[in-house]
Amino acid sequence: MAWNEPGGGNQQDPWSGGGRRGSGNGSGGGNGGNNQGPPDLDEALKKFQDKLSRLMGKRGKRGGDSNGGGSGGKGNPFILPGVLVIIVLAIWAGSGFYVVDQSERGVVLRFGKYYDTVNPGLHWSPTFVDQVTRVNVTEVRSFRQNASMLTSDTNIVTVRLSAQYQVANPRDYVLNVRDPEQSLRNALDSTLRHVVGASGMQNVLTSTTEVEEVKQIDEGGKVPDMPETVEDPSELPVVTMTPPVPDSLLSGREELGPEVAKRLQESLDAYGLGLRLQTVNLESTQAPDQVQDAVDDVIRSREDRQRLINEARAYENALQPRTEGEAQRFIEEATGYRNTVVSDAEGQTSRFLAVLGEYQQAPEVTRQRLYLDTVSEVLGNNRKALIDVGSQNNSMIYLPLDQLGKPRAGGSGVDSQDIRELESVFQQVQNEPLSGSDNSSGQRQSSGISREGR
């Protein structure tokens, strides 16, 4: 039978911990007449309140024994505030730990004043006392700037460039300037306008080489690297918007970036921004959009000019080897002709000196020999035959007319037999008396027969 059913006096209440046994008729009396039920929630809450009251230093009641007796006591009033203070201090101390990354540096301010710059690692600082600002010092930051500005010759140009920088001094970066990035942009704009304002438009838009070419053309000089066949370089299709400025800060467009970077770094150091420039890259420089078409025409004309120069150089490279070969051939021919003439002159000189020696020894014989050689050389190829028959007019003379019209095989001279015959004729002429009658003279002249060969 269940413990709570009627008539179960012998059963024991499991909640009472071995309480009173009931009587057989279900009624109880004395010490064990009442059966106890489950524990009451109100009683458990009351016990908790009593304990809390004792901790707060107040009197409280606690549950007693079966007869309802109880007693009260007095607790320590500083226990709970001390526990609360300890808990708050633990939370405050734990919140002071922080970690600085490897790429960062921490700038510590104590009560708003600079205290220290900490390196990467685990650190602790008192909360509400120190303020830590983490700054990335390895990140390369960049931005682009685009602006239109006046040059020294009152022209407008548009410049686009980009800058890359890093944080060099975390303390100056955090404390000296409220907005370092905006200050850097303002400093870059100011520096760029100063550099462009001190340079001419031609010096900003074109390279140093092109500026030098334009200067030399304006001065009437010769353009560098120009083919030798160009007589007047000023006639080349070089078109410029404006002439270069003599006292320009920049010599050409490629100097704009380095010049701006140098001046901008000096300004950043003077302002104390704590930034270090890495590079300043010039992206483009151009004229305003209103005149961009004209500038494009100028660029195209320069490209055409360069193309023509390249074609002329290609023609020169193709023509030069041939002309050099012909020149070398002419030089060799002239050298050969010179050697031939010199050798011939030396031979004639040697022959003349030899004849001079013979003439000094026998003048008459040498003179006669020279005369015969000259006559034989002159009359050797002549097609006329001169015959002196003397007083014998009736003699028959055979002339080989077919042979007289042909040149001798030996060239311009005659053979030794002809020379001997001519010598004999010369001796006969010399032996004849120079004085004589007119008849004999006329008869001798009439006897001379001149025959022309074919």
Short mmCIF file of C-alpha atoms in Angstrom, two decimals:
data_model
loop_
_atom_site.label_atom_id
_atom_site.label_comp_id
_atom_site.label_asym_id
_atom_site.label_seq_id
_atom_site.Cartn_x
_atom_site.Cartn_y
_atom_site.Cartn_z
CA MET A 1 0.00 0.00 0.00
CA ALA A 2 1.27 3.47 -0.77
CA TRP A 3 2.50 5.62 2.06
CA ASN A 4 -0.09 8.29 1.55
CA GLU A 5 -3.12 6.05 1.27
CA PRO A 6 -5.58 5.79 4.17
CA GLY A 7 -4.95 2.93 6.56
CA GLY A 8 -1.30 2.79 5.89
CA GLY A 9 -0.19 3.60 9.38
CA ASN A 10 2.77 1.32 9.24
CA GLN A 11 4.14 3.01 6.10
CA GLN A 12 6.89 5.61 6.45
CA ASP A 13 6.84 9.00 4.76
CA PRO A 14 9.84 9.13 2.42
CA TRP A 15 10.07 12.98 2.74
CA SER A 16 10.14 12.96 6.48
CA GLY A 17 13.36 11.00 6.84
CA GLY A 18 11.88 8.23 8.98
CA GLY A 19 9.09 10.25 10.73
CA ARG A 20 6.24 9.13 12.91
CA ARG A 21 4.26 5.99 12.25
CA GLY A 22 0.59 6.40 11.94
CA SER A 23 -1.96 4.61 14.15
CA GLY A 24 -4.11 1.91 12.86
CA ASN A 25 -7.20 4.11 12.53
CA GLY A 26 -5.40 6.81 10.62
CA SER A 27 -5.33 9.33 13.46
CA GLY A 28 -2.13 10.46 15.12
CA GLY A 29 -1.34 11.95 18.46
CA GLY A 30 1.56 13.05 20.61
CA ASN A 31 4.89 13.21 18.78
CA GLY A 32 3.99 11.18 15.73
CA GLY A 33 0.46 11.97 14.84
CA ASN A 34 1.13 14.28 11.74
CA ASN A 35 2.51 13.09 8.31
CA GLN A 36 4.89 15.59 6.50
CA GLY A 37 4.59 16.29 2.70
CA PRO A 38 7.18 17.49 0.08
CA PRO A 39 9.54 20.42 1.02
CA ASP A 40 7.98 23.86 0.57
CA LEU A 41 9.54 26.35 -1.95
CA ASP A 42 8.66 29.24 0.30
CA GLU A 43 10.68 27.76 3.10
CA ALA A 44 13.78 27.37 0.86
CA LEU A 45 13.48 31.00 -0.27
CA LYS A 46 13.14 32.11 3.33
CA LYS A 47 16.33 30.32 4.27
CA PHE A 48 18.22 32.06 1.47
CA GLN A 49 16.97 35.45 2.63
CA ASP A 50 18.14 34.67 6.13
CA LYS A 51 21.64 33.88 4.94
CA LEU A 52 21.75 37.05 2.88
CA SER A 53 20.58 39.05 5.86
CA ARG A 54 23.35 37.65 7.99
CA LEU A 55 25.91 38.62 5.37
CA MET A 56 24.56 42.17 5.37
CA GLY A 57 24.86 42.35 9.13
CA LYS A 58 21.23 42.05 9.95
CA ARG A 59 19.42 39.62 12.17
CA GLY A 60 17.61 36.85 10.51
CA LYS A 61 15.72 33.80 11.33
CA ARG A 62 16.61 30.41 10.25
CA GLY A 63 14.48 27.34 10.13
CA GLY A 64 14.41 25.39 13.42
CA ASP A 65 13.71 21.96 14.54
CA SER A 66 10.32 20.23 14.75
CA ASN A 67 9.11 22.35 17.64
CA GLY A 68 9.58 25.58 15.63
CA GLY A 69 12.37 27.01 17.83
CA GLY A 70 15.01 29.26 16.27
CA SER A 71 17.82 31.61 17.12
CA GLY A 72 19.37 34.70 15.36
CA GLY A 73 22.96 36.04 14.89
CA LYS A 74 24.97 39.15 13.74
CA GLY A 75 27.29 39.02 10.51
CA ASN A 76 30.35 41.11 9.22
CA PRO A 77 29.16 44.23 7.27
CA PHE A 78 32.43 44.60 5.13
CA ILE A 79 32.47 41.20 3.51
CA LEU A 80 30.19 41.96 0.54
CA PRO A 81 31.75 45.36 -0.39
CA GLY A 82 35.17 43.77 -0.25
CA VAL A 83 34.11 40.98 -2.55
CA LEU A 84 32.65 43.48 -4.99
CA VAL A 85 35.81 45.58 -4.94
CA ILE A 86 37.97 42.56 -5.60
CA ILE A 87 35.80 41.56 -8.56
CA VAL A 88 35.94 45.06 -10.05
CA LEU A 89 39.73 45.24 -9.61
CA ALA A 90 40.14 41.90 -11.32
CA ILE A 91 38.05 43.03 -14.28
CA TRP A 92 39.98 46.31 -14.51
CA ALA A 93 43.36 44.58 -14.36
CA GLY A 94 42.35 42.05 -16.98
CA SER A 95 41.16 44.73 -19.35
CA GLY A 96 44.61 46.38 -19.37
CA PHE A 97 46.33 43.66 -21.42
CA TYR A 98 46.75 44.28 -25.16
CA VAL A 99 48.80 42.90 -28.04
CA VAL A 100 50.75 44.95 -30.61
CA ASP A 101 51.09 43.24 -33.99
CA GLN A 102 54.44 42.71 -35.68
CA SER A 103 53.70 45.38 -38.29
CA GLU A 104 52.52 47.92 -35.72
CA ARG A 105 53.86 50.22 -33.06
CA GLY A 106 51.88 51.41 -30.06
CA VAL A 107 51.85 55.04 -28.97
CA VAL A 108 50.97 55.24 -25.25
CA LEU A 109 49.39 58.40 -23.77
CA ARG A 110 49.09 58.65 -19.97
CA PHE A 111 46.48 61.15 -18.88
CA GLY A 112 46.62 62.59 -22.41
CA LYS A 113 50.40 63.13 -22.43
CA TYR A 114 52.90 61.12 -24.48
CA TYR A 115 54.40 58.36 -22.35
CA ASP A 116 56.04 55.72 -24.53
CA THR A 117 56.16 53.93 -27.91
CA VAL A 118 55.91 50.18 -27.47
CA ASN A 119 57.18 47.49 -29.82
CA PRO A 120 55.31 44.38 -31.00
CA GLY A 121 54.28 41.92 -28.30
CA LEU A 122 52.02 41.56 -25.21
CA HIS A 123 51.78 44.67 -23.03
CA TRP A 124 49.73 45.96 -20.10
CA SER A 125 48.54 49.45 -19.39
CA PRO A 126 46.12 50.71 -16.75
CA THR A 127 42.66 51.15 -18.17
CA PHE A 128 41.20 54.66 -18.07
CA VAL A 129 44.73 55.94 -17.35
CA ASP A 130 46.66 55.07 -20.51
CA GLN A 131 45.43 55.36 -24.05
CA VAL A 132 47.18 53.17 -26.68
CA THR A 133 47.03 54.01 -30.39
CA ARG A 134 48.30 51.29 -32.74
CA VAL A 135 49.98 52.53 -35.93
CA ASN A 136 50.93 50.31 -38.90
CA VAL A 137 54.48 51.24 -39.88
CA THR A 138 55.08 48.64 -42.64
CA GLU A 139 52.04 49.25 -44.83
CA VAL A 140 52.75 51.16 -48.05
CA ARG A 141 49.89 53.58 -48.57
CA SER A 142 49.14 55.38 -51.80
CA PHE A 143 46.83 57.96 -53.31
CA ARG A 144 46.41 59.79 -56.64
CA GLN A 145 46.34 63.50 -57.29
CA ASN A 146 44.87 65.23 -60.34
CA ALA A 147 45.00 68.98 -60.77
CA SER A 148 45.10 71.73 -63.41
CA MET A 149 47.54 74.57 -62.90
CA LEU A 150 49.34 77.46 -64.58
CA THR A 151 52.86 77.29 -65.95
CA SER A 152 55.40 80.11 -65.93
CA ASP A 153 54.40 81.11 -69.49
CA THR A 154 50.71 81.44 -68.40
CA ASN A 155 49.50 78.19 -69.97
CA ILE A 156 47.27 75.62 -68.31
CA VAL A 157 48.34 71.99 -67.97
CA THR A 158 46.70 69.01 -66.28
CA VAL A 159 48.99 66.79 -64.22
CA ARG A 160 48.13 63.34 -62.85
CA LEU A 161 50.47 61.64 -60.40
CA SER A 162 50.41 59.11 -57.58
CA ALA A 163 52.37 59.03 -54.31
CA GLN A 164 53.35 56.12 -52.08
CA TYR A 165 54.39 56.63 -48.46
CA GLN A 166 54.93 54.92 -45.08
CA VAL A 167 54.75 55.96 -41.45
CA ALA A 168 58.31 56.66 -40.31
CA ASN A 169 57.67 58.15 -36.85
CA PRO A 170 54.54 56.89 -35.04
CA ARG A 171 54.73 59.56 -32.35
CA ASP A 172 54.77 62.46 -34.83
CA TYR A 173 52.10 60.75 -36.92
CA VAL A 174 49.72 60.51 -33.94
CA LEU A 175 50.44 63.72 -32.02
CA ASN A 176 51.68 66.48 -34.33
CA VAL A 177 48.91 66.69 -36.94
CA ARG A 178 45.21 65.93 -36.59
CA ASP A 179 44.82 64.45 -40.12
CA PRO A 180 48.21 63.45 -41.60
CA GLU A 181 46.77 62.07 -44.87
CA GLN A 182 44.91 65.27 -45.67
CA SER A 183 47.96 67.31 -44.74
CA LEU A 184 50.01 65.18 -47.13
CA ARG A 185 47.55 65.80 -49.95
CA ASN A 186 47.63 69.55 -49.32
CA ALA A 187 51.43 69.57 -49.21
CA LEU A 188 51.62 67.60 -52.47
CA ASP A 189 49.23 69.96 -54.21
CA SER A 190 51.22 72.99 -53.02
CA THR A 191 54.57 71.49 -54.07
CA LEU A 192 53.25 70.43 -57.47
CA ARG A 193 51.88 73.87 -58.22
CA HIS A 194 55.17 75.45 -57.20
CA VAL A 195 57.24 73.20 -59.49
CA VAL A 196 54.89 73.49 -62.48
CA GLY A 197 54.50 77.24 -61.94
CA ALA A 198 58.27 77.68 -62.22
CA SER A 199 58.49 75.70 -65.49
CA GLY A 200 57.30 76.31 -69.04
CA MET A 201 54.53 74.39 -70.74
CA GLN A 202 56.92 72.83 -73.25
CA ASN A 203 59.17 71.66 -70.39
CA VAL A 204 56.22 70.02 -68.60
CA LEU A 205 54.64 68.29 -71.61
CA THR A 206 57.72 67.04 -73.50
CA SER A 207 60.98 65.27 -72.72
CA THR A 208 64.38 66.86 -72.31
CA THR A 209 65.56 65.62 -75.73
CA GLU A 210 62.64 67.21 -77.53
CA VAL A 211 63.12 70.46 -75.65
CA GLU A 212 66.80 70.58 -76.67
CA GLU A 213 65.88 69.91 -80.30
CA VAL A 214 63.36 72.75 -80.27
CA LYS A 215 65.93 75.09 -78.69
CA GLN A 216 68.52 74.30 -81.34
CA ILE A 217 66.01 74.71 -84.14
CA ASP A 218 64.93 78.09 -82.74
CA GLU A 219 68.58 79.12 -82.57
CA GLY A 220 69.20 77.98 -86.16
CA GLY A 221 71.47 75.15 -85.16
CA LYS A 222 71.54 71.52 -86.13
CA VAL A 223 69.27 68.95 -84.58
CA PRO A 224 71.15 66.11 -82.83
CA ASP A 225 71.22 62.72 -84.58
CA MET A 226 70.07 64.29 -87.83
CA PRO A 227 71.13 62.72 -91.18
CA GLU A 228 73.93 64.54 -92.96
CA THR A 229 71.83 64.90 -96.10
CA VAL A 230 69.49 67.40 -94.43
CA GLU A 231 70.81 70.83 -95.35
CA ASP A 232 68.33 72.95 -93.41
CA PRO A 233 67.03 71.29 -90.20
CA SER A 234 64.64 74.19 -89.59
CA GLU A 235 62.52 72.92 -92.49
CA LEU A 236 61.72 69.67 -90.69
CA PRO A 237 58.09 69.25 -89.52
CA VAL A 238 58.80 70.01 -85.85
CA VAL A 239 55.79 71.79 -84.37
CA THR A 240 55.68 73.20 -80.86
CA MET A 241 52.88 74.90 -78.95
CA THR A 242 55.16 77.38 -77.22
CA PRO A 243 58.94 77.78 -77.20
CA PRO A 244 60.83 76.49 -74.15
CA VAL A 245 61.30 78.90 -71.26
CA PRO A 246 65.01 79.77 -70.77
CA ASP A 247 64.89 79.91 -66.95
CA SER A 248 62.55 76.92 -66.50
CA LEU A 249 62.93 74.88 -63.31
CA LEU A 250 62.43 71.65 -65.24
CA SER A 251 64.41 70.62 -68.30
CA GLY A 252 61.84 68.01 -69.31
CA ARG A 253 58.83 66.03 -68.22
CA GLU A 254 60.87 63.19 -66.70
CA GLU A 255 62.27 65.55 -64.04
CA LEU A 256 58.83 66.46 -62.64
CA GLY A 257 58.38 63.39 -60.42
CA PRO A 258 61.82 63.43 -58.71
CA GLU A 259 61.68 67.21 -58.20
CA VAL A 260 58.23 67.03 -56.58
CA ALA A 261 59.31 64.10 -54.37
CA LYS A 262 62.38 65.94 -53.11
CA ARG A 263 60.54 69.14 -52.26
CA LEU A 264 57.57 67.30 -50.77
CA GLN A 265 59.77 65.29 -48.39
CA GLU A 266 61.37 68.50 -47.19
CA SER A 267 57.92 69.92 -46.47
CA LEU A 268 56.82 66.78 -44.60
CA ASP A 269 59.92 66.90 -42.42
CA ALA A 270 59.29 70.57 -41.67
CA TYR A 271 55.65 69.89 -40.74
CA GLY A 272 56.61 66.90 -38.56
CA LEU A 273 54.04 64.53 -40.08
CA GLY A 274 56.11 61.44 -39.38
CA LEU A 275 55.70 60.22 -42.98
CA ARG A 276 58.35 59.05 -45.44
CA LEU A 277 57.74 59.15 -49.19
CA GLN A 278 58.58 56.04 -51.18
CA THR A 279 57.93 57.22 -54.73
CA VAL A 280 56.09 59.91 -56.66
CA ASN A 281 55.04 58.55 -60.05
CA LEU A 282 54.08 60.89 -62.86
CA GLU A 283 51.18 59.28 -64.71
CA SER A 284 50.41 61.89 -67.37
CA THR A 285 50.78 65.52 -68.32
CA GLN A 286 48.53 67.01 -70.95
CA ALA A 287 47.02 70.23 -72.13
CA PRO A 288 43.41 71.15 -71.30
CA ASP A 289 40.65 69.27 -73.08
CA GLN A 290 39.77 72.33 -75.15
CA VAL A 291 43.11 72.24 -76.95
CA GLN A 292 43.82 68.52 -76.75
CA ASP A 293 43.03 68.00 -80.45
CA ALA A 294 45.71 70.50 -81.43
CA VAL A 295 48.18 68.83 -79.11
CA ASP A 296 47.38 65.47 -80.67
CA ASP A 297 48.14 66.95 -84.10
CA VAL A 298 51.48 68.13 -82.78
CA ILE A 299 52.26 64.67 -81.46
CA ARG A 300 51.32 63.08 -84.77
CA SER A 301 53.52 65.50 -86.65
CA ARG A 302 56.42 64.61 -84.38
CA GLU A 303 55.79 60.95 -85.00
CA ASP A 304 55.77 61.57 -88.76
CA ARG A 305 59.01 63.49 -88.43
CA GLN A 306 60.61 60.65 -86.52
CA ARG A 307 59.33 58.17 -89.09
CA LEU A 308 60.90 60.17 -91.94
CA ILE A 309 64.16 60.39 -90.04
CA ASN A 310 64.15 56.63 -89.55
CA GLU A 311 63.47 56.07 -93.24
CA ALA A 312 66.33 58.41 -94.17
CA ARG A 313 68.66 56.57 -91.82
CA ALA A 314 67.61 53.24 -93.30
CA TYR A 315 68.34 54.56 -96.81
CA GLU A 316 71.67 55.87 -95.59
CA ASN A 317 72.57 52.52 -94.07
CA ALA A 318 71.64 50.76 -97.31
CA LEU A 319 73.52 53.23 -99.54
CA GLN A 320 76.62 53.70 -97.45
CA PRO A 321 78.24 50.27 -98.01
CA ARG A 322 77.85 50.58 -101.80
CA THR A 323 79.27 54.09 -101.91
CA GLU A 324 82.13 53.08 -99.65
CA GLY A 325 82.91 50.18 -102.00
CA GLU A 326 82.90 52.45 -105.04
CA ALA A 327 85.08 54.98 -103.26
CA GLN A 328 87.55 52.26 -102.35
CA ARG A 329 87.62 51.07 -105.95
CA PHE A 330 88.31 54.61 -107.19
CA ILE A 331 91.07 54.97 -104.64
CA GLU A 332 92.68 51.72 -105.75
CA GLU A 333 92.44 52.70 -109.43
CA ALA A 334 93.97 56.10 -108.70
CA THR A 335 96.73 54.44 -106.72
CA GLY A 336 97.45 52.07 -109.60
CA TYR A 337 97.48 54.94 -112.12
CA ARG A 338 99.82 56.91 -109.88
CA ASN A 339 102.21 53.99 -109.59
CA THR A 340 102.13 53.49 -113.37
CA VAL A 341 102.85 57.15 -114.08
CA VAL A 342 105.60 57.27 -111.52
CA SER A 343 107.20 54.13 -112.88
CA ASP A 344 106.97 55.44 -116.44
CA ALA A 345 108.45 58.77 -115.45
CA GLU A 346 111.26 57.06 -113.60
CA GLY A 347 111.95 54.87 -116.66
CA GLN A 348 112.00 57.85 -118.98
CA THR A 349 114.26 59.68 -116.59
CA SER A 350 116.66 56.75 -116.47
CA ARG A 351 116.60 56.49 -120.27
CA PHE A 352 117.22 60.21 -120.67
CA LEU A 353 120.12 60.07 -118.25
CA ALA A 354 121.56 57.17 -120.20
CA VAL A 355 121.19 59.07 -123.49
CA LEU A 356 122.70 62.14 -121.88
CA GLY A 357 125.81 60.16 -121.01
CA GLU A 358 126.10 58.88 -124.56
CA TYR A 359 125.51 62.36 -125.96
CA GLN A 360 128.26 63.82 -123.85
CA GLN A 361 130.65 61.20 -125.25
CA ALA A 362 129.55 61.40 -128.95
CA PRO A 363 127.22 64.30 -129.61
CA GLU A 364 126.97 63.91 -133.40
CA VAL A 365 126.23 60.22 -133.35
CA THR A 366 123.74 60.59 -130.54
CA ARG A 367 122.01 63.48 -132.29
CA GLN A 368 121.76 61.46 -135.49
CA ARG A 369 120.43 58.49 -133.58
CA LEU A 370 117.78 60.58 -131.87
CA TYR A 371 116.77 62.05 -135.18
CA LEU A 372 116.38 58.68 -136.81
CA ASP A 373 114.41 57.34 -133.85
CA THR A 374 112.11 60.32 -133.96
CA VAL A 375 111.56 60.06 -137.72
CA SER A 376 110.92 56.34 -137.48
CA GLU A 377 108.46 56.89 -134.65
CA VAL A 378 106.63 59.66 -136.50
CA LEU A 379 106.60 58.05 -139.95
CA GLY A 380 106.21 54.48 -138.77
CA ASN A 381 102.42 54.43 -139.07
CA ASN A 382 102.19 57.06 -141.81
CA ARG A 383 100.61 55.86 -145.06
CA LYS A 384 102.74 58.19 -147.23
CA ALA A 385 105.97 57.07 -148.95
CA LEU A 386 108.68 59.60 -149.80
CA ILE A 387 111.21 58.48 -152.48
CA ASP A 388 114.21 60.36 -153.81
CA VAL A 389 115.26 58.79 -157.08
CA GLY A 390 117.90 61.38 -157.88
CA SER A 391 118.59 61.91 -161.61
CA GLN A 392 117.23 58.58 -162.70
CA ASN A 393 113.71 59.50 -163.64
CA ASN A 394 113.07 56.54 -165.81
CA SER A 395 113.58 53.88 -163.21
CA MET A 396 110.64 51.67 -162.29
CA ILE A 397 109.93 51.56 -158.58
CA TYR A 398 107.63 49.04 -157.04
CA LEU A 399 105.62 50.28 -154.05
CA PRO A 400 103.64 47.82 -151.93
CA LEU A 401 100.57 50.00 -151.66
CA ASP A 402 98.52 47.29 -150.00
CA GLN A 403 101.09 47.07 -147.21
CA LEU A 404 101.49 50.80 -146.77
CA GLY A 405 97.90 51.17 -145.60
CA LYS A 406 98.38 48.66 -142.76
CA PRO A 407 100.09 49.40 -139.46
CA ARG A 408 103.28 47.60 -138.71
CA ALA A 409 103.10 44.65 -136.35
CA GLY A 410 105.77 46.11 -134.20
CA GLY A 411 103.70 49.16 -133.34
CA SER A 412 104.84 52.68 -133.91
CA GLY A 413 108.52 51.92 -134.79
CA VAL A 414 110.31 50.36 -137.77
CA ASP A 415 112.66 47.44 -137.96
CA SER A 416 116.47 47.60 -138.12
CA GLN A 417 116.60 47.20 -141.90
CA ASP A 418 114.48 50.29 -142.42
CA ILE A 419 116.69 52.18 -140.06
CA ARG A 420 119.78 51.19 -142.02
CA GLU A 421 118.17 52.27 -145.26
CA LEU A 422 117.21 55.60 -143.78
CA GLU A 423 120.78 56.07 -142.54
CA SER A 424 122.15 55.49 -146.02
CA VAL A 425 119.72 58.04 -147.48
CA PHE A 426 120.71 60.53 -144.84
CA GLN A 427 124.39 60.04 -145.64
CA GLN A 428 123.74 60.61 -149.33
CA VAL A 429 121.89 63.82 -148.60
CA GLN A 430 124.71 65.09 -146.43
CA ASN A 431 127.38 64.18 -149.06
CA GLU A 432 125.68 66.12 -151.83
CA PRO A 433 126.94 69.68 -152.28
CA LEU A 434 124.66 72.29 -150.85
CA SER A 435 125.38 74.70 -153.77
CA GLY A 436 124.26 73.79 -157.25
CA SER A 437 122.59 75.08 -160.32
CA ASP A 438 118.98 75.88 -160.35
CA ASN A 439 118.40 73.23 -162.99
CA SER A 440 119.90 70.50 -160.94
CA SER A 441 117.94 71.79 -157.94
CA GLY A 442 114.72 72.00 -159.85
CA GLN A 443 115.46 68.66 -161.48
CA ARG A 444 115.96 67.14 -158.01
CA GLN A 445 112.75 68.62 -156.80
CA SER A 446 110.91 67.38 -159.82
CA SER A 447 112.28 63.94 -159.32
CA GLY A 448 110.68 63.70 -155.91
CA ILE A 449 107.62 61.57 -156.20
CA SER A 450 104.97 61.62 -153.60
CA ARG A 451 102.67 58.71 -153.55
CA GLU A 452 99.84 58.24 -151.18
CA GLY A 453 98.98 54.78 -150.16
CA ARG A 454 95.60 53.65 -149.35
#
